[in-house]
Coordinates of C-alpha atoms in Angstrom, one line a residue:
M1 CA 14.3 -54.4 -16.0
K2 CA 15.5 -55.6 -12.7
F3 CA 18.2 -53.7 -11.8
L4 CA 15.9 -50.8 -13.5
S5 CA 12.9 -52.0 -11.1
N6 CA 15.5 -51.8 -8.1
L7 CA 16.6 -48.5 -9.3
L8 CA 13.6 -46.7 -9.5
R9 CA 11.9 -47.9 -6.4
P10 CA 13.2 -46.2 -3.5
I11 CA 12.4 -43.2 -5.9
W12 CA 8.9 -43.9 -6.2
N13 CA 8.4 -44.8 -2.6
F14 CA 10.0 -41.5 -1.6
I15 CA 7.2 -39.8 -3.9
N16 CA 3.9 -41.9 -2.3
G17 CA 5.6 -41.1 1.0
I18 CA 5.4 -37.5 -0.1
R19 CA 2.1 -37.9 -1.3
R20 CA 0.3 -39.3 1.6
V21 CA 2.2 -36.8 3.9
I22 CA 0.2 -34.0 1.4
V23 CA -3.4 -36.1 1.4
N24 CA -2.7 -36.5 4.9
L25 CA -2.5 -32.7 6.0
V26 CA -5.0 -31.6 3.8
F27 CA -6.9 -34.0 4.6
F28 CA -6.6 -32.7 8.9
I29 CA -6.6 -29.3 8.0
L30 CA -10.3 -29.8 6.1
L31 CA -11.2 -31.8 9.2
I32 CA -9.6 -29.3 11.4
G33 CA -11.8 -26.3 9.8
V34 CA -15.3 -28.1 9.4
F35 CA -15.1 -28.1 13.2
L36 CA -14.0 -24.7 13.5
V37 CA -16.8 -23.4 11.3
L38 CA -19.5 -25.7 13.3
N39 CA -18.4 -24.6 16.7
Q40 CA -17.3 -21.1 15.5
G41 CA -21.1 -19.7 15.4
E42 CA -22.9 -16.5 15.4
D43 CA -20.8 -15.7 18.8
I44 CA -21.5 -12.1 18.5
P45 CA -18.7 -9.9 20.9
T46 CA -20.6 -7.2 23.4
V47 CA -19.4 -4.2 23.8
P48 CA -18.0 -3.3 27.3
E49 CA -19.9 -0.8 29.0
G50 CA -17.7 1.7 29.5
G51 CA -14.3 -0.2 28.8
L52 CA -12.0 0.9 26.3
L53 CA -11.7 0.3 22.7
V54 CA -8.0 -0.9 21.0
L55 CA -6.7 0.0 18.4
N56 CA -4.1 -2.8 16.9
P57 CA -3.7 -2.9 13.4
S58 CA -1.5 -5.3 11.7
G59 CA 0.9 -4.8 8.9
V60 CA 0.6 -1.9 7.0
L61 CA -2.6 0.2 6.2
V62 CA -3.8 -0.3 2.6
E63 CA -6.4 1.3 0.4
E64 CA -7.7 -2.0 -1.1
A65 CA -6.3 -5.8 0.4
T66 CA -3.9 -7.5 -1.7
Y67 CA -6.2 -10.8 -3.5
L68 CA -5.4 -13.8 -1.9
S69 CA -7.1 -17.2 -1.7
A70 CA -8.5 -18.5 1.1
T71 CA -5.5 -21.4 1.2
D72 CA -2.9 -18.6 0.7
R73 CA -4.3 -16.6 3.9
F74 CA -4.9 -19.3 6.6
F75 CA -1.6 -20.7 5.9
N76 CA 0.4 -16.8 5.9
E77 CA -1.3 -16.0 8.8
A78 CA -0.4 -19.6 10.6
T79 CA 3.3 -19.3 9.7
G80 CA 3.9 -15.8 9.4
S81 CA 5.1 -16.4 6.1
G82 CA 4.1 -15.3 2.7
T83 CA 3.1 -11.8 1.8
T84 CA 2.7 -8.4 3.7
P85 CA 0.1 -8.8 6.5
E86 CA -2.7 -5.4 5.8
T87 CA -5.1 -3.9 7.4
D88 CA -8.2 -2.6 5.2
L89 CA -7.7 1.6 6.0
H90 CA -11.4 2.7 5.8
A91 CA -12.8 0.0 7.4
F92 CA -9.9 0.9 10.5
L93 CA -11.3 4.5 9.9
A94 CA -14.6 3.6 10.0
I95 CA -14.2 2.1 13.4
I96 CA -12.6 5.5 15.5
D97 CA -15.5 7.5 14.0
D98 CA -17.9 4.9 15.2
A99 CA -16.0 4.7 19.1
A100 CA -16.5 8.9 19.0
E101 CA -19.6 8.5 19.2
D102 CA -20.3 5.3 20.4
D103 CA -21.3 6.0 25.3
R104 CA -20.2 2.6 25.5
I105 CA -16.5 3.4 24.5
S106 CA -14.6 5.5 27.1
G107 CA -11.0 5.8 25.8
V108 CA -9.0 4.3 23.3
V109 CA -5.7 2.3 23.8
L110 CA -3.3 2.9 20.8
D111 CA -1.2 -1.0 20.6
L112 CA 1.1 -0.3 17.7
R113 CA 3.4 -3.4 18.3
N114 CA 2.5 -5.1 14.9
F115 CA 2.2 -1.7 12.5
W116 CA 4.3 -1.4 9.6
G117 CA 3.0 1.8 8.7
G118 CA 1.8 3.5 5.4
G119 CA 2.0 6.2 3.7
L120 CA 1.9 9.2 5.5
S121 CA -1.2 10.3 3.8
K122 CA -3.4 7.7 5.6
L123 CA -1.4 8.1 9.0
Q124 CA -2.6 11.4 8.5
M125 CA -6.3 9.8 8.0
V126 CA -5.9 8.0 11.3
A127 CA -4.9 11.1 13.2
D128 CA -7.2 12.7 12.0
R129 CA -10.0 10.1 13.0
L130 CA -8.3 10.3 16.1
E131 CA -8.3 13.7 16.6
K132 CA -12.7 13.3 16.6
V133 CA -12.1 10.8 19.9
R134 CA -10.2 13.8 21.8
A135 CA -12.9 16.1 20.2
A136 CA -15.7 13.8 22.7
G137 CA -13.4 13.8 25.4
K138 CA -12.3 10.3 25.4
P139 CA -8.6 9.6 26.6
I140 CA -6.3 8.3 24.1
I141 CA -3.6 5.9 25.1
A142 CA -0.2 4.6 23.5
H143 CA 2.0 1.9 24.7
G144 CA 4.6 0.0 23.5
N145 CA 8.2 -1.0 23.5
F146 CA 9.6 0.2 20.5
Y147 CA 7.8 2.9 18.4
S148 CA 8.7 2.4 14.5
Q149 CA 8.5 5.9 12.8
S150 CA 5.3 5.1 11.2
Q151 CA 3.8 4.2 14.4
Y152 CA 5.2 6.7 16.4
F153 CA 3.7 9.6 14.2
I154 CA 0.3 7.5 15.3
A155 CA 1.0 7.3 19.0
S156 CA 2.1 11.1 19.2
Q157 CA -1.7 11.3 19.0
A158 CA -2.5 10.4 21.8
D159 CA -3.0 12.1 25.2
T160 CA -0.4 9.9 27.0
V161 CA 2.6 8.2 25.4
Y162 CA 3.8 5.0 27.6
L163 CA 6.9 3.4 26.7
N164 CA 9.0 0.8 28.0
P165 CA 12.0 1.7 30.0
Q166 CA 14.6 0.0 27.7
G167 CA 13.1 1.4 24.1
S168 CA 13.1 3.7 21.8
V169 CA 11.4 6.0 19.1
A170 CA 12.3 6.4 16.5
V171 CA 12.3 9.7 14.4
D172 CA 15.0 9.4 11.7
G173 CA 13.2 11.4 9.1
Y174 CA 12.7 10.2 5.6
H175 CA 14.7 9.0 2.4
M176 CA 15.5 7.0 -0.9
Y177 CA 18.5 4.7 -1.7
P178 CA 17.3 2.8 -4.5
T179 CA 19.3 -0.3 -6.1
Y180 CA 21.5 0.4 -8.5
F181 CA 22.2 -2.8 -11.2
S182 CA 24.1 -1.0 -14.0
S183 CA 27.8 -2.9 -12.7
L184 CA 26.0 -6.3 -12.1
L185 CA 24.2 -6.0 -15.9
E186 CA 27.1 -5.0 -17.4
K187 CA 28.9 -8.3 -15.9
L188 CA 26.3 -10.3 -17.1
K189 CA 26.4 -9.5 -20.2
V190 CA 23.2 -7.7 -20.4
T191 CA 22.7 -5.3 -22.8
T192 CA 19.8 -2.8 -21.4
Y193 CA 18.6 -0.7 -23.9
I194 CA 16.7 3.1 -22.3
F195 CA 14.6 5.3 -23.7
R196 CA 12.8 8.2 -21.7
V197 CA 11.2 11.9 -21.8
G198 CA 12.2 14.4 -19.5
E199 CA 15.0 15.4 -17.7
F200 CA 14.1 14.5 -14.4
K201 CA 12.7 10.8 -15.0
S202 CA 15.0 8.7 -13.1
A203 CA 12.8 5.4 -12.8
V204 CA 15.5 3.6 -14.9
E205 CA 19.0 5.0 -13.2
P206 CA 18.9 1.8 -11.6
Y207 CA 19.4 -0.1 -14.6
S208 CA 21.7 2.4 -16.4
R209 CA 24.2 4.0 -13.7
D210 CA 25.8 3.4 -10.6
S211 CA 24.6 6.4 -8.2
M212 CA 21.5 8.4 -8.4
S213 CA 21.9 11.6 -11.3
A214 CA 21.8 15.0 -9.8
E215 CA 18.8 15.9 -11.7
A216 CA 17.0 12.7 -9.4
K217 CA 18.8 14.5 -6.3
E218 CA 17.7 17.6 -6.9
A219 CA 13.9 17.3 -7.4
N220 CA 14.1 14.3 -5.4
Q221 CA 15.7 15.8 -2.1
E222 CA 12.6 18.8 -2.7
W223 CA 9.7 16.1 -2.0
V224 CA 11.4 13.7 0.8
D225 CA 12.4 17.1 2.8
A226 CA 8.5 18.8 1.9
M227 CA 7.4 15.1 3.2
W228 CA 9.3 15.2 6.5
A229 CA 8.3 18.7 7.0
E230 CA 4.5 17.0 7.5
Y231 CA 5.8 14.4 9.4
L232 CA 6.6 16.8 11.5
S233 CA 3.8 18.9 11.8
G234 CA 1.7 15.8 12.7
I235 CA 3.9 14.9 15.7
T236 CA 4.4 18.3 16.8
R237 CA -0.3 18.3 16.5
H238 CA -0.5 17.8 20.6
R239 CA 3.4 17.9 21.5
E240 CA 6.5 19.9 22.5
V241 CA 9.2 18.1 21.2
A242 CA 12.3 19.1 21.9
P243 CA 14.0 20.9 18.7
E244 CA 16.8 19.5 18.7
I245 CA 14.7 16.1 17.9
L246 CA 13.4 17.5 15.1
S247 CA 16.6 19.0 13.1
G248 CA 17.9 16.0 11.9
D249 CA 21.7 17.1 13.3
M250 CA 23.1 13.9 15.0
D251 CA 25.7 16.5 16.7
D252 CA 22.1 17.7 18.1
F253 CA 20.8 13.8 19.0
L254 CA 24.6 13.3 20.6
A255 CA 23.7 15.6 22.8
L256 CA 20.5 14.6 23.9
F257 CA 21.6 10.8 24.2
T258 CA 24.5 12.0 26.5
Q259 CA 22.0 14.1 28.4
A260 CA 20.7 10.4 29.3
D261 CA 22.7 8.9 30.4
N262 CA 23.4 7.4 26.9
S263 CA 19.6 5.3 27.1
Q264 CA 17.1 5.7 24.7
A265 CA 14.3 5.8 26.6
N266 CA 15.7 8.6 28.9
L267 CA 16.4 10.7 25.5
A268 CA 12.1 10.0 24.1
L269 CA 11.2 11.1 27.8
N270 CA 13.3 14.3 28.0
A271 CA 12.7 15.3 24.4
G272 CA 9.2 15.2 25.1
L273 CA 8.3 12.1 23.0
V274 CA 6.9 10.5 25.4
D275 CA 5.4 10.9 28.6
N276 CA 6.5 7.9 30.7
L277 CA 8.9 5.1 30.9
A278 CA 6.6 2.6 32.2
H279 CA 6.9 -1.9 32.3
S280 CA 3.8 -4.1 31.1
E281 CA 2.2 -4.5 34.2
E282 CA 2.2 -0.6 34.9
I283 CA 0.6 0.1 32.1
R284 CA -2.0 -2.2 32.9
Q285 CA -2.8 -1.2 36.4
A286 CA -2.9 2.0 34.5
L287 CA -5.7 0.8 31.6
I288 CA -7.8 -1.1 34.4
D289 CA -7.6 2.5 36.3
L290 CA -9.1 3.9 33.6
G291 CA -11.5 1.5 32.0
G292 CA -12.4 -1.1 34.8
Y293 CA -11.0 -4.2 35.5
D294 CA -12.5 -7.5 33.2
E295 CA -12.5 -10.5 35.7
D296 CA -12.9 -13.4 33.3
K297 CA -9.4 -11.4 31.3
K298 CA -8.4 -11.1 34.3
S299 CA -6.3 -7.7 32.6
F300 CA -8.4 -3.8 32.2
R301 CA -12.3 -3.9 30.5
A302 CA -11.6 -3.6 26.6
I303 CA -13.0 -4.9 23.1
G304 CA -10.1 -5.1 20.3
W305 CA -11.1 -3.1 17.0
R306 CA -11.7 -6.5 15.1
D307 CA -14.8 -7.6 17.4
Y308 CA -15.7 -4.0 17.7
R309 CA -16.3 -4.4 14.2
K310 CA -18.2 -7.7 14.0
A311 CA -20.3 -5.8 17.0
I312 CA -21.5 -3.0 15.2
A313 CA -21.6 -4.9 12.0
S314 CA -24.7 -7.4 14.1
E315 CA -26.0 -4.5 15.8
R316 CA -27.0 -2.5 11.8
S317 CA -27.7 -5.8 10.4
D318 CA -31.1 -5.2 10.6
A319 CA -30.9 -1.8 9.1
A320 CA -28.6 -2.9 6.0
N321 CA -30.9 -5.7 5.0
K322 CA -33.7 -3.0 4.5
K323 CA -33.6 -1.6 0.8
D324 CA -31.8 1.6 0.0
D325 CA -33.3 3.3 -2.6
S326 CA -31.0 6.4 -2.3
A327 CA -28.3 7.8 -4.7
E328 CA -25.2 6.2 -4.8
V329 CA -21.3 8.0 -4.9
R330 CA -19.8 4.9 -5.8
V331 CA -15.7 5.1 -4.4
V332 CA -13.7 2.2 -7.2
F333 CA -10.3 1.5 -6.1
A334 CA -7.1 2.2 -8.4
S335 CA -4.5 0.6 -6.0
G336 CA -1.1 -0.9 -6.8
T337 CA 1.1 -0.7 -10.1
I338 CA -0.8 -0.3 -13.1
L339 CA -0.3 -3.2 -15.3
D340 CA -1.8 -4.6 -18.2
G341 CA -4.6 -6.8 -18.6
N342 CA -6.6 -8.6 -16.1
Q343 CA -5.4 -8.3 -12.8
P344 CA -6.3 -9.8 -9.4
A345 CA -7.0 -6.6 -6.1
G346 CA -3.8 -5.3 -4.5
T347 CA -2.7 -4.4 -8.6
V348 CA -4.3 -2.6 -11.2
G349 CA -6.0 -4.4 -14.5
G350 CA -6.0 -2.2 -17.4
V351 CA -8.9 -4.7 -18.6
T352 CA -10.2 -5.7 -15.4
L353 CA -10.4 -1.7 -13.7
S354 CA -11.7 -0.9 -17.4
N355 CA -14.8 -3.4 -17.2
R356 CA -15.4 -2.0 -13.3
L357 CA -16.0 1.5 -14.8
R358 CA -18.1 0.1 -17.5
D359 CA -20.6 -1.7 -15.2
I360 CA -20.9 1.5 -13.1
R361 CA -21.7 3.5 -16.0
L362 CA -24.4 1.0 -17.3
D363 CA -25.5 0.8 -13.3
D364 CA -28.9 3.3 -12.8
N365 CA -28.5 3.6 -8.7
V366 CA -25.1 5.0 -9.2
K367 CA -25.1 8.7 -10.3
A368 CA -21.2 9.7 -9.2
V369 CA -18.3 8.3 -8.8
V370 CA -14.9 8.9 -6.7
L371 CA -11.2 7.2 -8.1
R372 CA -9.5 6.7 -5.4
I373 CA -5.6 6.4 -6.7
D374 CA -3.1 4.7 -4.9
S375 CA -0.9 4.4 -7.8
P376 CA 3.1 4.7 -8.6
G377 CA 1.6 4.4 -12.5
G378 CA 3.1 1.8 -14.6
S379 CA 2.2 0.1 -18.2
A380 CA 0.9 3.3 -21.1
F381 CA -1.7 1.1 -22.6
A382 CA -3.6 0.0 -19.7
S383 CA -3.4 3.7 -18.2
E384 CA -4.9 4.9 -21.2
Q385 CA -7.5 1.9 -21.9
I386 CA -8.7 2.5 -18.0
R387 CA -9.2 6.9 -18.8
Q388 CA -10.9 6.3 -21.7
E389 CA -13.7 4.3 -19.4
L390 CA -13.4 7.3 -17.7
L391 CA -14.5 9.7 -20.3
L392 CA -17.2 7.7 -21.2
L393 CA -19.0 7.7 -17.3
R394 CA -18.6 11.5 -17.8
E395 CA -19.8 11.7 -21.0
A396 CA -22.7 9.8 -19.6
G397 CA -24.0 12.2 -17.4
K398 CA -21.4 10.3 -13.9
P399 CA -19.1 12.6 -12.9
V400 CA -16.3 11.5 -12.2
V401 CA -13.6 13.2 -8.6
S402 CA -10.7 12.1 -8.7
S403 CA -9.5 11.0 -4.7
M404 CA -5.1 10.6 -4.6
S405 CA -4.0 8.9 -1.1
S406 CA -0.2 8.2 -1.1
V407 CA 1.0 7.8 -4.0
A408 CA -0.8 9.3 -7.8
A409 CA 2.1 10.0 -9.7
S410 CA 3.0 8.8 -13.9
G411 CA 0.5 6.6 -15.2
G412 CA -1.4 7.5 -11.8
Y413 CA -1.7 10.7 -13.2
W414 CA -2.5 10.0 -16.4
I415 CA -5.5 8.1 -15.7
A416 CA -6.7 11.2 -13.0
A417 CA -6.4 13.9 -15.8
G418 CA -9.5 12.1 -17.0
T419 CA -11.7 12.8 -14.2
D420 CA -13.7 16.0 -13.3
Q421 CA -11.8 17.6 -10.6
I422 CA -8.9 16.2 -8.5
V423 CA -8.9 15.9 -4.7
A424 CA -5.7 15.0 -2.5
P425 CA -3.9 15.5 0.5
S426 CA -0.7 17.5 0.8
S427 CA 1.2 15.1 1.9
V428 CA 0.7 12.7 -1.3
I429 CA 3.6 11.9 -3.9
T430 CA 1.8 13.0 -7.4
G431 CA 2.8 14.4 -10.8
S432 CA 6.1 12.2 -12.4
I433 CA 5.0 13.0 -15.4
G434 CA 7.1 11.6 -17.8
V435 CA 7.4 8.4 -20.2
F436 CA 10.4 5.8 -20.7
G437 CA 10.5 2.5 -22.3
M438 CA 12.7 -0.3 -21.4
F439 CA 13.9 -3.3 -22.7
F440 CA 17.0 -6.1 -22.0
S441 CA 18.6 -8.4 -24.5
I442 CA 20.7 -11.2 -23.2
D443 CA 22.1 -11.8 -26.3
E444 CA 25.8 -11.5 -25.2
S445 CA 25.1 -13.5 -21.9
L446 CA 24.3 -16.3 -24.0
A447 CA 27.1 -16.0 -26.3
E448 CA 29.4 -16.3 -22.8
I449 CA 28.1 -19.8 -22.1
G450 CA 27.7 -20.9 -25.3
V451 CA 24.0 -20.0 -26.7
Y452 CA 23.3 -18.6 -29.9
S453 CA 19.7 -17.7 -31.8
D454 CA 20.0 -17.1 -35.4
G455 CA 17.8 -18.1 -38.5
V456 CA 15.6 -16.2 -41.3
S457 CA 12.5 -13.7 -41.6
S458 CA 10.4 -12.8 -44.7
T459 CA 10.7 -9.2 -42.5
E460 CA 12.9 -7.8 -39.7
F461 CA 9.7 -7.4 -38.0
P462 CA 9.7 -8.2 -35.0
Y463 CA 12.3 -6.4 -34.0
I464 CA 12.0 -7.2 -30.5
D465 CA 13.4 -10.5 -28.9
I466 CA 15.0 -11.1 -26.2
T467 CA 17.9 -13.4 -28.0
R468 CA 18.9 -10.4 -30.0
P469 CA 20.6 -6.8 -29.7
L470 CA 18.4 -3.9 -30.6
S471 CA 19.2 -2.5 -34.4
D472 CA 19.8 0.8 -34.9
S473 CA 16.5 1.2 -36.6
A474 CA 14.3 0.1 -34.0
Q475 CA 15.6 2.1 -31.0
R476 CA 14.7 4.9 -33.2
A477 CA 11.2 3.4 -33.5
L478 CA 11.0 3.2 -29.7
Q479 CA 12.2 6.1 -29.2
G480 CA 10.2 7.7 -31.1
G481 CA 6.7 5.1 -29.5
V482 CA 8.4 7.1 -26.6
D483 CA 8.1 10.7 -27.4
R484 CA 4.4 10.4 -29.1
I485 CA 3.2 9.8 -25.9
Y486 CA 4.9 12.0 -23.5
Q487 CA 3.4 14.0 -26.2
D488 CA 0.0 12.7 -25.3
F489 CA 0.7 12.9 -21.6
L490 CA 1.5 16.8 -22.1
E491 CA -1.7 17.3 -23.8
L492 CA -4.4 15.6 -21.9
V493 CA -2.8 17.0 -18.9
A494 CA -3.2 20.6 -20.7
D495 CA -6.9 19.7 -21.6
A496 CA -7.8 18.9 -18.2
R497 CA -6.4 21.6 -16.7
G498 CA -6.4 24.3 -19.2
M499 CA -3.1 25.1 -19.7
T500 CA -0.9 24.9 -22.7
T501 CA 1.5 21.8 -23.5
E502 CA 4.8 24.4 -22.5
A503 CA 3.6 25.3 -18.9
V504 CA 2.8 21.4 -18.5
H505 CA 6.5 20.6 -19.4
E506 CA 8.2 23.0 -17.1
V507 CA 6.7 21.3 -14.4
A508 CA 7.1 17.6 -15.9
Q509 CA 9.4 16.0 -17.6
G510 CA 9.4 13.3 -14.6
R511 CA 9.4 15.1 -12.1
V512 CA 8.3 14.5 -8.6
W513 CA 5.9 16.9 -6.5
T514 CA 3.9 16.9 -3.6
G515 CA 0.2 17.7 -2.9
S516 CA 1.0 21.1 -1.4
K517 CA 3.4 22.0 -4.6
A518 CA 1.0 20.1 -7.5
L519 CA -1.8 22.9 -5.6
E520 CA 0.2 25.7 -6.1
L521 CA 1.1 24.5 -10.1
G522 CA -2.3 23.9 -11.0
L523 CA -1.3 19.8 -11.0
I524 CA -4.9 19.1 -8.3
D525 CA -7.7 21.6 -8.1
R526 CA -8.0 21.3 -4.0
I527 CA -6.2 19.4 -0.8
G528 CA -8.5 17.2 0.4
E529 CA -9.2 13.3 1.5
L530 CA -12.1 10.5 0.3
D531 CA -15.0 12.3 2.2
D532 CA -14.0 16.0 1.0
A533 CA -13.9 13.9 -2.8
T534 CA -17.3 12.3 -2.0
A535 CA -19.0 15.6 -1.2
I536 CA -18.0 17.2 -4.2
A537 CA -18.8 14.1 -6.9
A538 CA -22.0 14.7 -5.2
E539 CA -22.3 17.9 -5.5
L540 CA -21.6 17.7 -9.0
A541 CA -24.0 15.0 -10.1
G542 CA -26.5 17.5 -7.8
L543 CA -27.0 15.3 -5.5
E544 CA -28.8 15.9 -2.3
E545 CA -29.6 12.6 -0.7
Y546 CA -26.7 9.5 -1.3
R547 CA -25.0 6.8 0.4
V548 CA -21.1 6.1 -0.1
T549 CA -20.6 2.4 -1.6
F550 CA -17.7 0.8 -1.4
P551 CA -16.8 -2.2 -4.2
T552 CA -17.9 -5.5 -2.1
P553 CA -16.2 -8.1 -4.9
E554 CA -18.1 -11.8 -4.5
L555 CA -16.4 -15.0 -3.7
S556 CA -17.9 -17.9 -5.6
G557 CA -19.7 -20.1 -3.9
F558 CA -16.9 -22.5 -3.4
D559 CA -14.6 -20.1 -2.5
A560 CA -16.6 -18.6 -0.1
F561 CA -16.8 -22.0 1.2
L562 CA -13.0 -22.2 1.5
A563 CA -13.0 -18.6 3.5
Q564 CA -15.3 -19.5 6.1
L565 CA -13.5 -23.4 6.8
F566 CA -10.2 -22.0 6.7
H567 CA -11.0 -18.6 8.5
G568 CA -9.8 -19.6 11.6
A569 CA -5.9 -19.1 11.7
S570 CA -5.9 -15.5 13.4
V571 CA -8.5 -16.4 16.2
L572 CA -6.3 -20.0 17.2
L573 CA -3.1 -18.6 16.6
P574 CA -1.5 -15.8 18.8
Q575 CA -1.2 -12.8 17.2
S576 CA 2.7 -11.8 17.5
L577 CA 3.1 -15.2 15.6
Y578 CA 1.9 -14.0 12.3
T579 CA 2.5 -10.1 12.3
K580 CA 5.6 -9.3 13.9
S581 CA 7.5 -6.8 12.6
P582 CA 9.7 -8.0 10.1
T583 CA 13.2 -8.4 11.3
L584 CA 16.6 -6.7 9.3
T585 CA 17.4 -9.3 7.3
E586 CA 13.9 -10.1 6.4
K587 CA 13.6 -5.9 5.2
A588 CA 16.4 -6.6 2.7
I589 CA 15.4 -9.7 1.7
Q590 CA 11.8 -7.6 0.7
R591 CA 13.6 -4.9 -0.6
A592 CA 15.2 -7.0 -3.2
I593 CA 11.8 -8.9 -4.0
N594 CA 10.1 -6.3 -4.6
E595 CA 13.3 -4.7 -7.1
V596 CA 13.1 -7.5 -9.8
Q597 CA 9.5 -7.3 -9.0
A598 CA 9.4 -3.9 -10.3
V599 CA 11.1 -5.1 -13.6
N600 CA 8.5 -8.4 -13.8
D601 CA 5.5 -5.8 -13.7
F602 CA 7.3 -4.1 -17.3
N603 CA 3.9 -5.8 -19.1
D604 CA 3.2 -3.1 -21.8
P605 CA 2.6 -4.6 -24.9
Q606 CA 4.5 -1.5 -26.6
H607 CA 7.4 -1.9 -24.0
V608 CA 6.4 1.5 -22.8
Y609 CA 5.4 3.0 -19.4
M610 CA 4.2 5.5 -16.9
R611 CA 5.6 4.6 -13.9
C612 CA 7.5 6.1 -10.2
L613 CA 9.9 3.5 -9.7
E614 CA 11.4 6.2 -6.8
C615 CA 7.7 7.2 -5.7
Q616 CA 8.6 5.9 -2.6
V617 CA 9.9 6.6 0.7
K618 CA 11.9 4.5 3.9

């Protein structure tokens, strides 16, 4: 026993020491949090008269923020780790609208250094809002050291674009290069069973091939080129850019690069991408001339968009507290992969969204609904579960209009087909009307290391077991299920769009379309954005006076306390610490994580999916 005690004591001491460190760390974090809460008070920012509004979004633009607990959010912000930082698209757009009409704001500064991008349609929405600022006669200034492609789309909307003399502008085009795992799976002796319908349904190709099929290349090249044309149209909206930049030809680029003495910054200036090359102090002086000097900050007079949002919210608090009895047009988000069951925000849970739609159906104040879709699809079962609730909403006399965001494909299109009308931007990625099933078996992998599965059963069911191969009859059953759901897909689209199933099949088979092409093919009703969809929903409901409402998730008492307690990392720490743009290595790691996550998202109870894995570009 003494020997055992001597052996275990160091281990226990080590574990006990770790425990003490963790307890003390949590204690001091809570203590600091309480101190912050007690000292923050209700310090409402002041909007400076004649000052500039600084628009400096962090991370990616999203329709609906991904759910994170208060503690996770604090540590992610404090350490710069964890999930990708996000900026609420609609809150951001609302602030630009306010600035356009606010006489206290004399101009807008675009600081995009910590902006990671977003879908093209989201960038276009920001550009449209900045057009309102222009129309109000307020100058827009953009400055940066390096502009990524997404950053530059927004920056190109400015009256003046500054670039660091050692900087560059990326206008590289859209591309998609999926990772293919077929040979790896073969080496690992993992058997992949794939069942699909549609000549162009290429979602499963990464697991069955080592390269993109000719059919997938044909289809993907068409919509990628269409999206790039949309992008170029956006950046040339207010700027004359050298055609050599727009051509996408490497020889054209090299000719400009040589003329610029091999300087990326000079190339950007000569090509009309930017207006001035300047260091940070020169830009600061220009902004002081424009917005005035702030003695306290020793810089130009300005307010950040988050502080401006707090100030505006405070000014409107009295009006907000008054009960508004006008009819509601409720916006509901379907943002993320469609999964079975209850799921957190950032994904679309079949049960979660269905319950939300049911609550709206029973809410007498809500007269119409706009379903805002930003999803590549997912579980076939969950998609139909959601569509059924949409049909019940319509039966209850509440019209439902789909408003597509950047992606509304496959299962995302399935649920859109359950609404009265579909409104989408010209750059949306939609369609992908196709179905597939996929199942992995590791029986040969286990056998390779000497692990086997054997036994008896009273029936031949269940026929899906990861440790056993699929029989021929089981494969026929799975393929039959996929065929049946594809036929259901064709029929429900045909019924919703006033088409024949044969006509739908011609534009289906898993093929992806942009919004412009989808309108031409009859898959959507009109080109437009969220505002257009809400107006249509109100019109269908016969509403003359109404208010548009968004979901406001309520935290439990404890979660609300933690949210307030841990709110402060972004205040105390430099923004660059937690919103720095990812390095090439980090991007590669994140891409690998996303590839694995995509497989993990396959949770349909019948193993049948309507998912567009290729519906993204970089």
